[in-house]
Tab-separated table of C-alpha atoms in Angstrom:
chain	number	residue	atom	x	y	z
A	1	MET	CA	136.745	69.213	87.437
A	2	LEU	CA	135.025	65.838	87.772
A	3	SER	CA	135.117	65.345	84.004
A	4	ARG	CA	138.827	66.114	83.978
A	5	ILE	CA	139.447	63.723	86.871
A	6	ALA	CA	137.488	60.974	85.134
A	7	GLY	CA	139.354	61.699	81.912
A	8	ALA	CA	142.656	61.154	83.711
A	9	VAL	CA	141.766	58.277	86.042
A	10	VAL	CA	139.643	55.982	83.852
A	11	PRO	CA	142.350	55.429	81.184
A	12	ALA	CA	144.694	54.418	84.012
A	13	LEU	CA	142.246	51.710	85.091
A	14	GLY	CA	141.373	50.258	81.696
A	15	SER	CA	141.632	50.638	77.952
A	16	LEU	CA	138.989	53.196	77.010
A	17	THR	CA	137.854	53.662	73.410
A	18	VAL	CA	135.073	55.899	72.086
A	19	THR	CA	133.098	55.844	68.827
A	20	THR	CA	130.154	57.832	67.486
A	21	ASP	CA	127.607	57.297	64.726
A	22	THR	CA	127.999	60.855	63.486
A	23	GLY	CA	131.731	61.364	63.939
A	24	THR	CA	131.015	64.436	66.044
A	25	ALA	CA	130.225	65.219	69.668
A	26	PRO	CA	126.638	65.760	70.873
A	27	ARG	CA	125.445	69.303	70.217
A	28	PRO	CA	124.561	71.825	72.958
A	29	GLY	CA	120.965	71.561	74.098
A	30	SER	CA	120.883	67.748	73.821
A	31	VAL	CA	119.830	65.074	76.307
A	32	ILE	CA	122.282	62.160	76.463
A	33	VAL	CA	120.618	58.943	77.597
A	34	ALA	CA	122.964	56.192	78.855
A	35	ASN	CA	122.667	52.632	80.108
A	36	HIS	CA	123.601	51.969	83.748
A	37	THR	CA	125.344	48.712	84.672
A	38	SER	CA	127.903	49.491	87.371
A	39	LEU	CA	128.909	52.004	90.002
A	40	SER	CA	131.912	52.817	87.829
A	41	ASP	CA	130.114	53.561	84.569
A	42	PRO	CA	129.357	57.240	85.337
A	43	ALA	CA	133.126	57.803	85.496
A	44	VAL	CA	133.607	55.826	82.265
A	45	VAL	CA	130.924	57.871	80.492
A	46	LEU	CA	132.283	61.184	81.805
A	47	ALA	CA	135.779	60.214	80.632
A	48	ALA	CA	134.467	59.335	77.173
A	49	LEU	CA	132.468	62.567	76.880
A	50	HIS	CA	135.466	64.545	78.138
A	51	ARG	CA	137.437	63.066	75.240
A	52	LEU	CA	134.720	64.400	72.907
A	53	GLY	CA	134.877	67.834	74.512
A	54	VAL	CA	131.529	67.469	76.305
A	55	ARG	CA	131.044	68.530	79.944
A	56	PRO	CA	127.470	67.475	80.751
A	57	THR	CA	125.102	68.397	83.515
A	58	VAL	CA	124.457	65.037	85.148
A	59	LEU	CA	121.263	63.897	86.865
A	60	ALA	CA	122.385	61.696	89.764
A	61	THR	CA	120.711	60.031	92.728
A	62	ALA	CA	120.295	62.443	95.632
A	63	GLY	CA	121.961	59.993	98.027
A	64	LEU	CA	125.366	60.967	96.622
A	65	TRP	CA	124.955	64.430	98.132
A	66	ARG	CA	125.074	62.859	101.606
A	67	ILE	CA	128.664	61.708	101.073
A	68	PRO	CA	131.099	64.180	102.702
A	69	LEU	CA	132.971	66.386	100.210
A	70	LEU	CA	131.392	64.617	97.228
A	71	GLY	CA	128.074	66.415	97.650
A	72	ALA	CA	129.790	69.807	97.630
A	73	ALA	CA	131.786	68.817	94.530
A	74	LEU	CA	128.631	67.668	92.714
A	75	THR	CA	126.872	70.938	93.493
A	76	ARG	CA	129.888	72.948	92.376
A	77	GLU	CA	130.009	71.009	89.099
A	78	GLY	CA	126.317	71.684	88.434
A	79	PHE	CA	125.086	68.118	88.895
A	80	VAL	CA	121.352	67.813	89.565
A	81	PRO	CA	120.111	65.615	92.474
A	82	VAL	CA	117.250	63.229	91.728
A	83	HIS	CA	114.893	62.666	94.691
A	84	ARG	CA	112.992	59.598	93.537
A	85	GLY	CA	109.544	58.740	94.801
A	86	GLY	CA	108.892	61.950	96.718
A	87	PRO	CA	107.433	65.426	96.308
A	88	ARG	CA	110.819	66.775	95.160
A	89	ALA	CA	111.147	64.338	92.233
A	90	ALA	CA	110.106	66.977	89.684
A	91	GLU	CA	112.903	69.325	90.773
A	92	ALA	CA	115.447	67.285	88.821
A	93	LEU	CA	113.605	67.873	85.560
A	94	ASP	CA	113.370	71.592	86.322
A	95	GLY	CA	117.128	71.720	86.870
A	96	ALA	CA	117.770	69.745	83.697
A	97	ALA	CA	115.460	72.017	81.674
A	98	ALA	CA	117.307	75.076	82.979
A	99	ALA	CA	120.639	73.563	81.921
A	100	LEU	CA	119.300	72.871	78.423
A	101	ALA	CA	117.895	76.384	78.127
A	102	ALA	CA	121.348	77.741	78.964
A	103	GLY	CA	122.866	75.745	76.116
A	104	GLY	CA	124.148	72.881	78.214
A	105	ILE	CA	124.055	69.138	77.619
A	106	VAL	CA	122.234	66.900	80.085
A	107	LEU	CA	123.209	63.310	80.889
A	108	LEU	CA	120.679	61.034	82.548
A	109	TYR	CA	120.227	57.343	83.354
A	110	PRO	CA	116.574	56.456	82.730
A	111	GLU	CA	116.816	52.945	84.193
A	112	GLY	CA	116.943	54.545	87.635
A	113	GLY	CA	119.107	51.831	89.191
A	114	LEU	CA	121.650	49.046	88.735
A	115	PRO	CA	121.024	45.425	87.669
A	116	VAL	CA	120.760	42.965	90.548
A	117	ARG	CA	123.211	40.495	88.999
A	118	ARG	CA	126.675	40.430	90.579
A	119	ASP	CA	128.782	38.793	87.872
A	120	PRO	CA	130.850	40.968	85.496
A	121	ARG	CA	128.971	40.014	82.326
A	122	GLU	CA	127.164	42.625	80.269
A	123	THR	CA	123.431	43.122	80.679
A	124	ALA	CA	121.029	44.843	78.318
A	125	PRO	CA	119.330	48.035	79.516
A	126	GLY	CA	116.290	47.468	81.706
A	127	PRO	CA	112.951	49.317	81.541
A	128	PHE	CA	113.189	53.091	81.274
A	129	ARG	CA	111.385	55.540	83.519
A	130	SER	CA	109.419	58.345	81.943
A	131	GLY	CA	111.679	61.249	82.958
A	132	VAL	CA	113.542	61.330	79.644
A	133	TRP	CA	110.258	61.555	77.747
A	134	ARG	CA	108.931	64.316	79.991
A	135	LEU	CA	112.148	66.324	79.707
A	136	ALA	CA	112.471	65.937	75.938
A	137	THR	CA	108.844	66.743	75.191
A	138	ALA	CA	108.796	69.730	77.548
A	139	THR	CA	111.951	71.287	76.095
A	140	GLY	CA	112.004	69.991	72.514
A	141	ALA	CA	115.578	68.806	73.078
A	142	PRO	CA	116.931	66.022	70.855
A	143	VAL	CA	117.888	62.761	72.531
A	144	VAL	CA	121.332	61.250	72.024
A	145	PRO	CA	121.582	57.524	72.894
A	146	LEU	CA	124.784	56.303	74.515
A	147	GLY	CA	125.861	52.752	75.251
A	148	GLN	CA	128.781	51.809	77.456
A	149	ALA	CA	130.307	48.403	78.132
A	150	GLY	CA	133.160	47.055	80.221
A	151	SER	CA	132.530	49.009	83.410
A	152	ARG	CA	131.308	45.840	85.145
A	153	ARG	CA	134.836	44.501	84.661
A	154	LEU	CA	136.014	47.396	86.797
A	155	VAL	CA	133.392	47.183	89.537
A	156	SER	CA	130.737	44.511	90.098
A	157	GLY	CA	129.599	42.138	92.829
A	158	GLY	CA	129.661	42.755	96.582
A	159	GLY	CA	131.658	45.412	98.372
A	160	ALA	CA	134.857	43.378	98.775
A	161	LYS	CA	134.775	42.229	95.165
A	162	GLN	CA	134.179	45.768	93.928
A	163	LEU	CA	137.178	47.049	95.872
A	164	ALA	CA	139.349	44.195	94.635
A	165	GLY	CA	138.266	44.853	91.065
A	166	LEU	CA	139.147	48.523	91.346
A	167	LEU	CA	142.556	47.850	92.904
A	168	THR	CA	143.540	45.243	90.313
A	169	ALA	CA	142.171	47.125	87.293
A	170	PRO	CA	145.479	48.871	86.435
A	171	LEU	CA	147.080	45.434	86.075
A	172	ARG	CA	144.158	43.772	84.275
A	173	ARG	CA	143.483	46.732	81.938
A	174	PRO	CA	139.883	45.730	81.086
A	175	ALA	CA	138.495	46.917	77.758
A	176	LEU	CA	136.042	49.814	78.134
A	177	HIS	CA	134.054	51.212	75.248
A	178	VAL	CA	131.495	53.989	74.855
A	179	HIS	CA	129.446	54.388	71.683
A	180	VAL	CA	127.398	57.529	71.034
A	181	GLY	CA	124.477	57.272	68.626
A	182	ALA	CA	122.878	59.837	66.344
A	183	PRO	CA	120.434	62.370	67.867
A	184	PHE	CA	116.707	62.141	67.256
A	185	GLN	CA	113.459	63.699	68.443
A	186	LEU	CA	111.110	61.711	70.631
A	187	PRO	CA	107.488	61.257	69.524
A	188	ALA	CA	104.731	62.737	71.650
A	189	ASP	CA	103.347	59.355	72.720
A	190	ARG	CA	105.030	58.257	75.959
A	191	ASP	CA	105.083	54.501	75.400
A	192	GLU	CA	106.275	54.860	71.820
A	193	ALA	CA	108.983	57.299	72.906
A	194	LEU	CA	110.295	55.101	75.726
A	195	THR	CA	110.395	52.047	73.489
A	196	LEU	CA	112.216	54.017	70.796
A	197	VAL	CA	114.855	55.513	73.074
A	198	ARG	CA	115.445	52.258	74.926
A	199	ARG	CA	115.955	50.454	71.625
A	200	ALA	CA	118.439	53.129	70.512
A	201	VAL	CA	120.427	52.908	73.761
A	202	THR	CA	120.375	49.112	73.538
A	203	ASP	CA	121.755	49.250	69.991
A	204	CYS	CA	124.567	51.532	71.187
A	205	TRP	CA	125.241	49.186	74.092
A	206	ARG	CA	125.482	46.218	71.709
A	207	THR	CA	128.009	48.141	69.627
A	208	ALA	CA	130.022	49.005	72.739
A	209	ALA	CA	129.884	45.446	74.060
A	210	SER	CA	131.097	44.021	70.754
A	211	ARG	CA	134.079	46.394	70.887
A	212	THR	CA	135.046	44.942	74.275
A	213	GLY	CA	134.879	41.364	72.988
A	214	GLU	CA	131.563	40.497	74.630
A	215	SER	CA	129.193	38.220	72.743
A	216	VAL	CA	125.812	39.929	72.890
A	217	PRO	CA	122.929	38.295	71.009
A	218	PRO	CA	120.556	40.678	69.226
A	219	ALA	CA	117.167	40.806	70.851
A	220	PRO	CA	114.097	43.015	70.397
A	221	VAL	CA	113.246	45.421	73.187
A	222	PRO	CA	109.730	44.870	74.570
A	223	ALA	CA	107.256	47.715	74.911
A	224	GLU	CA	107.600	49.782	78.070
A	225	GLN	CA	105.308	49.060	80.992
A	226	THR	CA	106.668	51.500	83.599
A	227	VAL	CA	105.130	54.780	84.647
């Protein structure tokens, strides 16, 4: 349901385009790894994947389940809550592994949060947390990098600015683009794996940003330092 809603609403807010490296949708049993730049980009990504025929199991921050009605909808849709920094943190990976074992596709945001900047410009993906590496190595699932751009033109800044951006989006019709890269297996070494997947997502993000007219300089991704 949420994928269908996103697929209907997002094109009404902006001009959404989707490209892939392979020309096909991600295969069942894959882990899609996306960059996170705005509160609106989960809807943009779901709309793009819906266009490709993909209905993913999404790992989302547990705080969303406290919102009336939304929490029930997320549970009904099979979304997996992520309880960061506590004893229940590992439950998200268990839920994701179960979805993969059942032939599903998992979508996660390894940055674990949004950039602190409030302007609508694009920002490269920040450091990745190790959850994607742990999930991929535990299940053997291939990783599919995904880059999205333009969602900050829908929603960015403080609360009032975000609301204004959302209300004026149908008139402004900002360009939104999602690019899906080719799948690959992560190496066993954690640091090598996180560097590799972050670089792949960053490359997809650069492709997406260029499709929206953003000027994004190429830059190497430094080695991961997070745990």
